[in-house]
JSON list of C-alpha atoms in Angstrom, two decimals:
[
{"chain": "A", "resi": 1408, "resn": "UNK", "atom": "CA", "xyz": [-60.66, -39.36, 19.19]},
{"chain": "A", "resi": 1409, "resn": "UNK", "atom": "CA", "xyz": [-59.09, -36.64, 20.54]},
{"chain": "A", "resi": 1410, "resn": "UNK", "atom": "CA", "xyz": [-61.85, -33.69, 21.80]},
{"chain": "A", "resi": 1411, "resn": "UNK", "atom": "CA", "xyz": [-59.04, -30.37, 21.63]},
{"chain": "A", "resi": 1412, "resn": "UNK", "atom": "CA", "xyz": [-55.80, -31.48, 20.14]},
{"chain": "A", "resi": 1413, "resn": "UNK", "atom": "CA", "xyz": [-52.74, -28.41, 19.67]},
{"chain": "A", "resi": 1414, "resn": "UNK", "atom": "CA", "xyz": [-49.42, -29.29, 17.50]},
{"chain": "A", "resi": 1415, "resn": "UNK", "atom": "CA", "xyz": [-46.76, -29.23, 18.17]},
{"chain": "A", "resi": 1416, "resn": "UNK", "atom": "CA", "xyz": [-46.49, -31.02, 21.80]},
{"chain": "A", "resi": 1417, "resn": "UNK", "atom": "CA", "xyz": [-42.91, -29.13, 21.81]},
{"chain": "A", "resi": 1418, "resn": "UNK", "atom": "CA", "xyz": [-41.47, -26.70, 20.14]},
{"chain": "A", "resi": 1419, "resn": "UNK", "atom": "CA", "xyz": [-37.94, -25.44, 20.48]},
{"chain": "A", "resi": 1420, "resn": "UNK", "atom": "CA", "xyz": [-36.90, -22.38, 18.89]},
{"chain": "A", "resi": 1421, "resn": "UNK", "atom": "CA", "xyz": [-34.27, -19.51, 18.31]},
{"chain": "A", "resi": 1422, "resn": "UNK", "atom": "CA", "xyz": [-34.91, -15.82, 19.46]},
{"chain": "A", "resi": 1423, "resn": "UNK", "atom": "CA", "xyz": [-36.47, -13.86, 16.63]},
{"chain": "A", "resi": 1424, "resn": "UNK", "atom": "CA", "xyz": [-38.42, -16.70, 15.13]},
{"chain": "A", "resi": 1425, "resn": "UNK", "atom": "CA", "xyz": [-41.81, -16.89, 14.07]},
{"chain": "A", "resi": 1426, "resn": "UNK", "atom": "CA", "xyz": [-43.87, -19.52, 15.19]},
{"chain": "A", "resi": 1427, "resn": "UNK", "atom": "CA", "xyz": [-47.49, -20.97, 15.16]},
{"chain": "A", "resi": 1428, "resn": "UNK", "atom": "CA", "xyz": [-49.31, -23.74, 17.45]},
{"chain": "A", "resi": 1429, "resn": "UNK", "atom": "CA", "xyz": [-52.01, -25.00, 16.36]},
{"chain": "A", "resi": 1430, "resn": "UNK", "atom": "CA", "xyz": [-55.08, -26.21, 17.42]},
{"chain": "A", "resi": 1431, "resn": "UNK", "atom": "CA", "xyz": [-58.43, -28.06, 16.29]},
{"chain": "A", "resi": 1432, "resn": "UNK", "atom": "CA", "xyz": [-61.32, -29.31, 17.90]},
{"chain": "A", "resi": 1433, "resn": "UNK", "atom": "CA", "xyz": [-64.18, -31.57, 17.09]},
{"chain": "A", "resi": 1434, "resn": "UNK", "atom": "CA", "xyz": [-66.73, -31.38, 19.93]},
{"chain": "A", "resi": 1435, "resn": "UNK", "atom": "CA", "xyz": [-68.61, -28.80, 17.97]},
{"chain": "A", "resi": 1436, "resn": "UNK", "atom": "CA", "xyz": [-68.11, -26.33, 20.48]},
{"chain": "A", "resi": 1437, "resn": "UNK", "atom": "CA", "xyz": [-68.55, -22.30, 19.63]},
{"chain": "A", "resi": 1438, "resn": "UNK", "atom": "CA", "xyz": [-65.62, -20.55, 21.76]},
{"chain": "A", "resi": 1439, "resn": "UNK", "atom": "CA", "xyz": [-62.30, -21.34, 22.02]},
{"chain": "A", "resi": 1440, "resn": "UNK", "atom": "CA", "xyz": [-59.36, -20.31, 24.05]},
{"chain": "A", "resi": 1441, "resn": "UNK", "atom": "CA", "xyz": [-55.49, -19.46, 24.44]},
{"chain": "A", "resi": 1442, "resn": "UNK", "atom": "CA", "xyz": [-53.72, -20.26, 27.50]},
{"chain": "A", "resi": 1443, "resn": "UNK", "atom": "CA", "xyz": [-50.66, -19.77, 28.92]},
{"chain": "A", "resi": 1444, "resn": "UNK", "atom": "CA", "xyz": [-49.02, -21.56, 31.73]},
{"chain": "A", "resi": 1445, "resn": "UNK", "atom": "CA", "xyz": [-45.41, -20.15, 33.27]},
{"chain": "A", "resi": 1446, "resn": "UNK", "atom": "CA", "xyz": [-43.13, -21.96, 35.25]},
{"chain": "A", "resi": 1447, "resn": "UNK", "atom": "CA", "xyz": [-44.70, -21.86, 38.10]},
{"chain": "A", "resi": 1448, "resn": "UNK", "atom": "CA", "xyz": [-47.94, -23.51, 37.07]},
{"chain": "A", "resi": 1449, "resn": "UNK", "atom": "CA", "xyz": [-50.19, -19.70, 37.02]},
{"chain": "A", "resi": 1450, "resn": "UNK", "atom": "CA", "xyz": [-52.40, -20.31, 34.31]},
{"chain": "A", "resi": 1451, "resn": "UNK", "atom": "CA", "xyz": [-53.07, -16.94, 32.36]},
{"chain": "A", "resi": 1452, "resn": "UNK", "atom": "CA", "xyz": [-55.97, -16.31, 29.61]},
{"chain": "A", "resi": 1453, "resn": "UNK", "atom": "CA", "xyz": [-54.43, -14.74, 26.90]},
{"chain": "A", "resi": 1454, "resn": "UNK", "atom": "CA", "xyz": [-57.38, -14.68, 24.04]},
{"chain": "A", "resi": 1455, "resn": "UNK", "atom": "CA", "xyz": [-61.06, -16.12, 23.05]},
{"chain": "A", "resi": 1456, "resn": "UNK", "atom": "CA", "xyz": [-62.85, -16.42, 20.49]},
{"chain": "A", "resi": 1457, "resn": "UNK", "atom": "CA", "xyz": [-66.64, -17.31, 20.19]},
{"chain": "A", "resi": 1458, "resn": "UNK", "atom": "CA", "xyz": [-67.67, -18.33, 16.33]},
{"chain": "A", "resi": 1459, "resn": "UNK", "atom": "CA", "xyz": [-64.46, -16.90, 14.86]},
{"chain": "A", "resi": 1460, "resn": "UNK", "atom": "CA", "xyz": [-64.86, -13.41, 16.46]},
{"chain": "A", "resi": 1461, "resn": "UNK", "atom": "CA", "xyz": [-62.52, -12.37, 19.47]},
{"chain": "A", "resi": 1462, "resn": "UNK", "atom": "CA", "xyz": [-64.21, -12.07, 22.69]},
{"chain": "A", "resi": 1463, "resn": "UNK", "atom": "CA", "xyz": [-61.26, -11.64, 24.96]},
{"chain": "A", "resi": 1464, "resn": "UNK", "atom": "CA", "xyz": [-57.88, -10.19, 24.46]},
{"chain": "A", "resi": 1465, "resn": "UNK", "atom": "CA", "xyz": [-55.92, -9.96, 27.42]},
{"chain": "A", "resi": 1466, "resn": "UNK", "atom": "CA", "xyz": [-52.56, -7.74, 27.65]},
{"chain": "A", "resi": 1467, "resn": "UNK", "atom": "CA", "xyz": [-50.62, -9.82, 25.64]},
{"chain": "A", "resi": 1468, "resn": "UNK", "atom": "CA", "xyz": [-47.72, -7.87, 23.42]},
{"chain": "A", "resi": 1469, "resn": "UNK", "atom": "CA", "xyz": [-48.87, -7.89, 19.39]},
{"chain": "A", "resi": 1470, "resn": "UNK", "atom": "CA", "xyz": [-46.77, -9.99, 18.47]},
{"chain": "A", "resi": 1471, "resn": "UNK", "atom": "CA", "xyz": [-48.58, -12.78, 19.70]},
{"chain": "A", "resi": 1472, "resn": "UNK", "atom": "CA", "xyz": [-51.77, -12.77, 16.94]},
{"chain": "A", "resi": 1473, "resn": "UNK", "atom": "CA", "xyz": [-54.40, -15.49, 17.12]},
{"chain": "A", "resi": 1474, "resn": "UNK", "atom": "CA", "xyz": [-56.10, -16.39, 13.98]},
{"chain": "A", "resi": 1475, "resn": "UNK", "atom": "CA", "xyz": [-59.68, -18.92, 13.58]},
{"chain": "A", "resi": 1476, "resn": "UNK", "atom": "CA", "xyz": [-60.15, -19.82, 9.98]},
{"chain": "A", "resi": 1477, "resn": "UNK", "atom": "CA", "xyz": [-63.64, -21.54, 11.54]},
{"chain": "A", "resi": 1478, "resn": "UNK", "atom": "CA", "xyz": [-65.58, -21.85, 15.15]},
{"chain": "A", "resi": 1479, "resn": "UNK", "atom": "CA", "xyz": [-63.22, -25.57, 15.21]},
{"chain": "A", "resi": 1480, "resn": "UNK", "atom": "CA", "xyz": [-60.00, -24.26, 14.59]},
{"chain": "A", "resi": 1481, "resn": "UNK", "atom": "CA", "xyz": [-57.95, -21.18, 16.49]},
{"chain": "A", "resi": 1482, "resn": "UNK", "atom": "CA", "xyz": [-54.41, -20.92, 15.82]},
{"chain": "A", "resi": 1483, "resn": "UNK", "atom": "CA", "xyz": [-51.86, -18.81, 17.83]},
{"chain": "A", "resi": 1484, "resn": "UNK", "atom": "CA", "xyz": [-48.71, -17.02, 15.79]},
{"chain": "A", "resi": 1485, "resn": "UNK", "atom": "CA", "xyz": [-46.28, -15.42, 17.90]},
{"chain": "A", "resi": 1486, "resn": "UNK", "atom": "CA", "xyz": [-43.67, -13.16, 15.95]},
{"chain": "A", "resi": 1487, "resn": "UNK", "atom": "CA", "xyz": [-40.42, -12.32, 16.96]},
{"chain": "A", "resi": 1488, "resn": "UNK", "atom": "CA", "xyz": [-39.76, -14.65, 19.78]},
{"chain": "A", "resi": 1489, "resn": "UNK", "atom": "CA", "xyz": [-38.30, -13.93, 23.08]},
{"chain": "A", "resi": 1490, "resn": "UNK", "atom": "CA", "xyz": [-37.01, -15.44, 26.04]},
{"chain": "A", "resi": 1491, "resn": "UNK", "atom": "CA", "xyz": [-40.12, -14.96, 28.14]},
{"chain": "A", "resi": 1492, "resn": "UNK", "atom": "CA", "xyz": [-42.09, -16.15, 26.03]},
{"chain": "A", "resi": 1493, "resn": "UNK", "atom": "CA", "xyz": [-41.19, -20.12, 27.14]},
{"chain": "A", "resi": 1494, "resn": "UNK", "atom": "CA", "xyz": [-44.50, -21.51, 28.40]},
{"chain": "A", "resi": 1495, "resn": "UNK", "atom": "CA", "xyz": [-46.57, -24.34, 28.02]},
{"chain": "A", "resi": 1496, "resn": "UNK", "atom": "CA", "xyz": [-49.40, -22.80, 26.00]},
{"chain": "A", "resi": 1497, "resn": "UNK", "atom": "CA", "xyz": [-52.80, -24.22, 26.42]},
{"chain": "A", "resi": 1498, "resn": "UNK", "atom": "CA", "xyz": [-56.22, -24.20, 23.76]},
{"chain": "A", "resi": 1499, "resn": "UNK", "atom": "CA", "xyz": [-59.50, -24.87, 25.14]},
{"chain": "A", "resi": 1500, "resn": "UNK", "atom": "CA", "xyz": [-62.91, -24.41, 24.19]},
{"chain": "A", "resi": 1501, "resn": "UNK", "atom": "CA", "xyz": [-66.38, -24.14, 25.46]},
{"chain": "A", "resi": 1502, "resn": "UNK", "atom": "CA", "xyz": [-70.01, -25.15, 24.42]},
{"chain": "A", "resi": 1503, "resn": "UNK", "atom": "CA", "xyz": [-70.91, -21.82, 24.68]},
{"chain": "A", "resi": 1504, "resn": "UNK", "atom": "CA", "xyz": [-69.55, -18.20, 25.45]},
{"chain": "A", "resi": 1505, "resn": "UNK", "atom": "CA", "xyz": [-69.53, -16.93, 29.01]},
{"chain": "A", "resi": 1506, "resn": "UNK", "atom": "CA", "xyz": [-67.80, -17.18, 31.79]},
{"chain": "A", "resi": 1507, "resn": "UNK", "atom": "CA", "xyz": [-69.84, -19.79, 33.44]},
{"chain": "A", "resi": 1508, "resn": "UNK", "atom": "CA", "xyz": [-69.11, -22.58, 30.62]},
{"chain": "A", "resi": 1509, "resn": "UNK", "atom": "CA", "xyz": [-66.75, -25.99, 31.47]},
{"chain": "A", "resi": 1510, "resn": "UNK", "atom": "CA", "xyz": [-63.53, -25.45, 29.51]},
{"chain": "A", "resi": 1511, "resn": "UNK", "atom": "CA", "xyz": [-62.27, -28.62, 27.75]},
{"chain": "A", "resi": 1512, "resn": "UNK", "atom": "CA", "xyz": [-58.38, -28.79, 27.20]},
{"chain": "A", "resi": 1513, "resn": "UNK", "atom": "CA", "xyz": [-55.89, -29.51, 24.84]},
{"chain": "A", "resi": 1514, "resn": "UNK", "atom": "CA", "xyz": [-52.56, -31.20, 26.19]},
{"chain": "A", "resi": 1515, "resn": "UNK", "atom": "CA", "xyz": [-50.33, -28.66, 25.80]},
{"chain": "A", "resi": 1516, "resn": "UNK", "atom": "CA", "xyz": [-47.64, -26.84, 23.61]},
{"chain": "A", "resi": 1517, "resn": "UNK", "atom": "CA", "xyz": [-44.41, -26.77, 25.23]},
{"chain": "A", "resi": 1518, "resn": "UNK", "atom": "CA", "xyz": [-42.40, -23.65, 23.88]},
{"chain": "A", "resi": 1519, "resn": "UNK", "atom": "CA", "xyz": [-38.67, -23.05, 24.67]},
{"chain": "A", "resi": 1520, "resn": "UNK", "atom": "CA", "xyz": [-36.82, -19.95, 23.14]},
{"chain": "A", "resi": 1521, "resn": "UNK", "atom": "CA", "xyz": [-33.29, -20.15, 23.21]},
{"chain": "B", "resi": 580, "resn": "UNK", "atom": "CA", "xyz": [-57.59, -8.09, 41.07]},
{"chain": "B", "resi": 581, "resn": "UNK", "atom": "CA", "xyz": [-58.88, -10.98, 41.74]},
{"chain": "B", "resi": 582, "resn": "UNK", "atom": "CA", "xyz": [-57.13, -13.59, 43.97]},
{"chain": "B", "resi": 583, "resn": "UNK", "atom": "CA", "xyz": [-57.29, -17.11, 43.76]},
{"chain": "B", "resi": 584, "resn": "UNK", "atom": "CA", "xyz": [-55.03, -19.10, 45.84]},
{"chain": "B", "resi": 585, "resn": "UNK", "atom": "CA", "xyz": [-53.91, -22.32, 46.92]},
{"chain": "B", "resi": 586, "resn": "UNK", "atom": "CA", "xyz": [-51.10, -23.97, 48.68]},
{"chain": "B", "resi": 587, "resn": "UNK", "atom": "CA", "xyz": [-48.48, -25.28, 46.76]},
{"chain": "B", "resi": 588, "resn": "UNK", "atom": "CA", "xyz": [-48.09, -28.52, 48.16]},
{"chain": "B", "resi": 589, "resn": "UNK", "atom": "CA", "xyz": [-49.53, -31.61, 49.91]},
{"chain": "B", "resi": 590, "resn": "UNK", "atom": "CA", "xyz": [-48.27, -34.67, 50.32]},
{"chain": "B", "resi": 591, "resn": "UNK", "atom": "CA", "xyz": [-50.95, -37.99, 51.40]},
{"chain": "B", "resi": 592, "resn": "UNK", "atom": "CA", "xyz": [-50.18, -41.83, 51.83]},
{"chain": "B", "resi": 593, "resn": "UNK", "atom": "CA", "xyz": [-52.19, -44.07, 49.75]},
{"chain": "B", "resi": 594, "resn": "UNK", "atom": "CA", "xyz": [-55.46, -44.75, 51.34]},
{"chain": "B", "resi": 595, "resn": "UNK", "atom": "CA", "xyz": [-55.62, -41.80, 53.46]},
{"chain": "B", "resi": 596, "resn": "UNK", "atom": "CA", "xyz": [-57.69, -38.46, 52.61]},
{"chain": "B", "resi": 597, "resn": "UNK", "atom": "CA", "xyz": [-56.45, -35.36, 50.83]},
{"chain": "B", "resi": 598, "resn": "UNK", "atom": "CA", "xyz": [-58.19, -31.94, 51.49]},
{"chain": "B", "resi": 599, "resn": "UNK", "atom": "CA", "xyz": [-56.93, -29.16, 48.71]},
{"chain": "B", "resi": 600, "resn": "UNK", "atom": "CA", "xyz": [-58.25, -25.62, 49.69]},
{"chain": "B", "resi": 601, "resn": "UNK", "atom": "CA", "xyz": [-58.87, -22.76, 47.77]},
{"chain": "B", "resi": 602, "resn": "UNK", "atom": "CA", "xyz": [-59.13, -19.04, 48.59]},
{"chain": "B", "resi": 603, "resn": "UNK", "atom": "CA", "xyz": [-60.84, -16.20, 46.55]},
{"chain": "B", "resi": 604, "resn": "UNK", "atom": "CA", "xyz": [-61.04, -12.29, 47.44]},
{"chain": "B", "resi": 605, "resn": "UNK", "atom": "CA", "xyz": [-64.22, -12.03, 44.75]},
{"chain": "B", "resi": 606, "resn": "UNK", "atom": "CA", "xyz": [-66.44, -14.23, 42.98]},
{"chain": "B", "resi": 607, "resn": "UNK", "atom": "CA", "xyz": [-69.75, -14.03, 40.42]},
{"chain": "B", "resi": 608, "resn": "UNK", "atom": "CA", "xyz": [-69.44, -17.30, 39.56]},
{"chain": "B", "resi": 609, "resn": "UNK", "atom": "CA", "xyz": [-72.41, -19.43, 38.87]},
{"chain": "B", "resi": 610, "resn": "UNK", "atom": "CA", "xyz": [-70.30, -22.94, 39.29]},
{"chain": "B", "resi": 611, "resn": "UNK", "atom": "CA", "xyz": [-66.67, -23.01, 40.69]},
{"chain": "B", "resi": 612, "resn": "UNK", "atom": "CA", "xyz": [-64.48, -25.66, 39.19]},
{"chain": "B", "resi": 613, "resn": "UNK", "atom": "CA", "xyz": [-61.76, -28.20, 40.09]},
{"chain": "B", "resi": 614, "resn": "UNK", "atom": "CA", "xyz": [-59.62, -29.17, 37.48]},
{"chain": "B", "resi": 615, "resn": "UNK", "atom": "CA", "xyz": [-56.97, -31.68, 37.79]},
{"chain": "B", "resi": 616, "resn": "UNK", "atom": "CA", "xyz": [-53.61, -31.72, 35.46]},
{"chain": "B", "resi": 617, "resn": "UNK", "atom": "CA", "xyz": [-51.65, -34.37, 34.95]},
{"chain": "B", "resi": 618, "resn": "UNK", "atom": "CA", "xyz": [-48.02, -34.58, 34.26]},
{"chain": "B", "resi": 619, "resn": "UNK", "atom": "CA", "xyz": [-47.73, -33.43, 30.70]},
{"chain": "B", "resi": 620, "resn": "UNK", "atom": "CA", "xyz": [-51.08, -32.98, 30.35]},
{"chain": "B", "resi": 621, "resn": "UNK", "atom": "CA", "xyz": [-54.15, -30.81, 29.77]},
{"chain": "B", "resi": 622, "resn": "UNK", "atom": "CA", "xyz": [-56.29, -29.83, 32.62]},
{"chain": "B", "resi": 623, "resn": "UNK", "atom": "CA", "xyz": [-59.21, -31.70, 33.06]},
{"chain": "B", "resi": 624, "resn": "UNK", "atom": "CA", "xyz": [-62.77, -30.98, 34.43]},
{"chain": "B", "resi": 625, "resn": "UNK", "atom": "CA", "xyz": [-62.69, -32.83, 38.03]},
{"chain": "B", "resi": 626, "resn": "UNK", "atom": "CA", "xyz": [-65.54, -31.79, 39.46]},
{"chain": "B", "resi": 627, "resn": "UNK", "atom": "CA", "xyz": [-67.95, -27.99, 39.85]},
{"chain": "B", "resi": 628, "resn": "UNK", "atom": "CA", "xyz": [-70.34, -27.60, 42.35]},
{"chain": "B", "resi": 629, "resn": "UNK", "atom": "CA", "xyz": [-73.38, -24.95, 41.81]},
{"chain": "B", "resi": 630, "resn": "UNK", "atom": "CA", "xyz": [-72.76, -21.32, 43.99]},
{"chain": "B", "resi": 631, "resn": "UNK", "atom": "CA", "xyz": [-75.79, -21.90, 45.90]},
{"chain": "B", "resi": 632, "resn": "UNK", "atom": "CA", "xyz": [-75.10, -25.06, 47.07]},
{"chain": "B", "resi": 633, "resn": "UNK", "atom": "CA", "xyz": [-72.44, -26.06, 49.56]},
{"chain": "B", "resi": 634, "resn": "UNK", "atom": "CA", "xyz": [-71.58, -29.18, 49.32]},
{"chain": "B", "resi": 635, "resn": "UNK", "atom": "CA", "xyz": [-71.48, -31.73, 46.29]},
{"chain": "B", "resi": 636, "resn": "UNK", "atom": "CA", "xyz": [-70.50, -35.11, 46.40]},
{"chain": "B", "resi": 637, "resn": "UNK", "atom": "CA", "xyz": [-69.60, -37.36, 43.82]},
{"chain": "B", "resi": 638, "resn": "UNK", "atom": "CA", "xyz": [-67.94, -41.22, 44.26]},
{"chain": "B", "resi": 639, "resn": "UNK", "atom": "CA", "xyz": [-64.69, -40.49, 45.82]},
{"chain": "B", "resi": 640, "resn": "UNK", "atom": "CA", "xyz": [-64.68, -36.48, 46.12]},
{"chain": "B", "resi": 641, "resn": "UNK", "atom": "CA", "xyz": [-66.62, -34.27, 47.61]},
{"chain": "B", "resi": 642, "resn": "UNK", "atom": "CA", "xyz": [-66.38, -30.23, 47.13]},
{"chain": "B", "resi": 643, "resn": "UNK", "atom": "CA", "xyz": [-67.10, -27.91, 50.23]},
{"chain": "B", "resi": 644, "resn": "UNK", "atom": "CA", "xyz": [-68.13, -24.32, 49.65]},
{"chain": "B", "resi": 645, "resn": "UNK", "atom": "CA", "xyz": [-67.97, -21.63, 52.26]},
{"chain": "B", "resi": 646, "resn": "UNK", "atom": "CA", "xyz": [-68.98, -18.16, 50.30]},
{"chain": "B", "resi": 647, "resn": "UNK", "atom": "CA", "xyz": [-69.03, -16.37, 53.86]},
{"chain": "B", "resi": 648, "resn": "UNK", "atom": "CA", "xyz": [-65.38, -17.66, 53.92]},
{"chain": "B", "resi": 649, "resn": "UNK", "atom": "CA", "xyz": [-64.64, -17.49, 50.61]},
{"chain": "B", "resi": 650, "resn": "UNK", "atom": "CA", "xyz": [-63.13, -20.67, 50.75]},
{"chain": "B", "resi": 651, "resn": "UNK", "atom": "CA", "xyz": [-63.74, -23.53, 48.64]},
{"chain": "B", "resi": 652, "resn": "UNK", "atom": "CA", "xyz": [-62.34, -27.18, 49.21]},
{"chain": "B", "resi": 653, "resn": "UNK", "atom": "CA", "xyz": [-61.99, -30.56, 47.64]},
{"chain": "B", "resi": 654, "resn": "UNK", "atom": "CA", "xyz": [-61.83, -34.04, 49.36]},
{"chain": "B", "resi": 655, "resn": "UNK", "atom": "CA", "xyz": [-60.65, -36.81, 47.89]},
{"chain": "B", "resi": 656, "resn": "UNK", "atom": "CA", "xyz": [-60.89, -39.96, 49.57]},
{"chain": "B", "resi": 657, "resn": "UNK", "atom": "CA", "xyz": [-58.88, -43.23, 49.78]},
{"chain": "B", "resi": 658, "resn": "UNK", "atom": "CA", "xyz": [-56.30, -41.42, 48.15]},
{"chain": "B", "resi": 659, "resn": "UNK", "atom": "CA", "xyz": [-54.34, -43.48, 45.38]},
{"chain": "B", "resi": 660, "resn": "UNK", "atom": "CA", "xyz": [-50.97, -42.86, 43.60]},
{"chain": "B", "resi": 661, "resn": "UNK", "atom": "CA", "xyz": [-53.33, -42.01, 40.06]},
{"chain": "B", "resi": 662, "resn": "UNK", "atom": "CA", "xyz": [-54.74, -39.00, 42.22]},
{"chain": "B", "resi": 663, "resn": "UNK", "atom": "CA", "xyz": [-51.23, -37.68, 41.88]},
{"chain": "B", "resi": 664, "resn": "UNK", "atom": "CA", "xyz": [-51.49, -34.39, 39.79]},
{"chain": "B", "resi": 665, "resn": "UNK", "atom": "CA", "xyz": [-51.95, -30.49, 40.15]},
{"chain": "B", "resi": 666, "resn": "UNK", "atom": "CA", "xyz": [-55.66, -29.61, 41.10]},
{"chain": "B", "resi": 667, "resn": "UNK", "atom": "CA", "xyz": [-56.55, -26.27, 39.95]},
{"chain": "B", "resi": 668, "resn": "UNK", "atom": "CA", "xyz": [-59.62, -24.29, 41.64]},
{"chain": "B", "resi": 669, "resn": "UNK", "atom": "CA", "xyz": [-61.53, -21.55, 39.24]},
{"chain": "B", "resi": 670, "resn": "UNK", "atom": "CA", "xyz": [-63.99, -18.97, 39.73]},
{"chain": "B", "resi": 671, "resn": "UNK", "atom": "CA", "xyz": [-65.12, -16.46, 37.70]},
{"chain": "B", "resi": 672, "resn": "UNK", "atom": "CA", "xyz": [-63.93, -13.24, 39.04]},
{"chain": "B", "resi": 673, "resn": "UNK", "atom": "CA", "xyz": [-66.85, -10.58, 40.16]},
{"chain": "B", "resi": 674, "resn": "UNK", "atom": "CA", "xyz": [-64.83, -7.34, 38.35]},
{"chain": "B", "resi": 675, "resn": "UNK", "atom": "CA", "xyz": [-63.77, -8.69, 35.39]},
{"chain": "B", "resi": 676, "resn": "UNK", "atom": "CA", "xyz": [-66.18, -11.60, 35.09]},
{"chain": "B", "resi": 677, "resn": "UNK", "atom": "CA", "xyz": [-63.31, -13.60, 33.62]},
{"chain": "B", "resi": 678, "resn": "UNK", "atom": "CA", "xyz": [-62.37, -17.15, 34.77]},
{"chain": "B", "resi": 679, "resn": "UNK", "atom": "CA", "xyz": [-59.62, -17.03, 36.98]},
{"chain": "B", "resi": 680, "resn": "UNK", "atom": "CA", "xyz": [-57.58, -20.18, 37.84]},
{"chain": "B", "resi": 681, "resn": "UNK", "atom": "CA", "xyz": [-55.93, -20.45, 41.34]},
{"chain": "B", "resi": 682, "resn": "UNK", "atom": "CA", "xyz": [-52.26, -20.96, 41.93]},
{"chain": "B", "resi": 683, "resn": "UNK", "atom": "CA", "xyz": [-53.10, -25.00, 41.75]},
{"chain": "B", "resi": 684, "resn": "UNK", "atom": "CA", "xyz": [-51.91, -27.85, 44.85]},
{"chain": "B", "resi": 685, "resn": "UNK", "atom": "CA", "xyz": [-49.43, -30.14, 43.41]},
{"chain": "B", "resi": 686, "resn": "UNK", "atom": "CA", "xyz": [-50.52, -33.11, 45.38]},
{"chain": "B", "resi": 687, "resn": "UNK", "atom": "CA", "xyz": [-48.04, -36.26, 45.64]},
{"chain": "B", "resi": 688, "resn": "UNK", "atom": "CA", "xyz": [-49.21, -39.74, 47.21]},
{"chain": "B", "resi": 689, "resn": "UNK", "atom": "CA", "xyz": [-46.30, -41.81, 48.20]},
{"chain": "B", "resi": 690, "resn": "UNK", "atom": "CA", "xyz": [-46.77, -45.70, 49.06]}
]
């Protein structure tokens, strides 16, 4: 049983698309989390939520929107796709909200813009 | 902001020890994490050790804190070709008490 699992594992896509990833998990944990990691490995928080409501949002342009239909699920949707937005993108979650809490991982969402 | 960093590299031959360090300007944290990612792969919870302690030890690793320093490192001994990954450090930053990953130590063990 996977704990945090994200589809797609790779997604390949055309400027100007609209795309979601999403992801699910079942360890009954209240926050979760979008990641994203560049090229270069630098992992960057981009949003959390704690039981559906969003905790952080980090400068990330609007056309990125997350969306958590319940505390298990939080899905990202990113509009209008650019270049720079190629990343692996990352969903965690937490037991609990705060800072201090062990973040569990999903495997990754590979997104390539061409 | 906060810094976190860590050299980019390190190579080890099997069997011998790896030390990955880890450099922060600011820290609140209550635990500071290694996490280790694999190729293709989530990262994973390695190992945390608690802010007032400074030095934690478990099987094959063991995690050295320095808060004068600000320096935090992780042993891993009898290194083995399955240790080969990207270890990330994380603390949680004292201005913006987010979690802040470091740059992460792509370590390779060759034969």
């Amino acid at each position: 049983d996977t704990a945090v699992s994200q589809t797609p594992k790779y997604l390949v896509t055309q400027m100007g698309n609209d795309k979601s990833i999403k992801c699910e998990q079942n360890l009954g944990h209240d926050t979760m989390y979008w990641y994203k990691q560049d090229s270069k490995k630098f992992l960057k928080i981009m949003f959390s939520y704690n039981n559906k409501e969003l905790i952080i949002n980090e400068t990330v342009p609007n056309r990125f929107s997350p969306k958590s239909p319940d505390k298990a699920h939080l899905n990202l949707h990113i509009n209008s796709l650019e270049l720079g937005d190629s990343a692996v993108y990352f969903c965690a979650s937490s037991q609990l909200q705060g800072t201090n809490e062990k973040l569990f991982f999903g495997s990754g969402t590979q997104l390539s813009v061409l | 902001g906060e810094d976190v960093e860590q050299s980019l590299f390190l190579s080890v031959r099997e069997g011998d020890s790896s030390v990955i360090n880890c450099t922060y300007t600011d820290s609140s944290s209550t635990y500071l994490y290694w996490y280790k990612q694999e190729p293709g792969a989530g990262l994973q919870l390695l190992t945390y050790i608690f802010s007032n302690m400074d030095m934690k030890q478990d099987q094959r690793l063991t995690v050295l804190l320095n808060k004068k320093d600000k320096h935090l490192s992780l042993r891993i001994a009898d290194t083995q070709t399955g240790d080969s990954a990207i270890y990330f450090c994380a603390v949680v930053s004292y201005n913006t008490d987010k979690l802040i990953f470091g740059t992460g130590t792509r370590l390779q063990v060759f034969p």
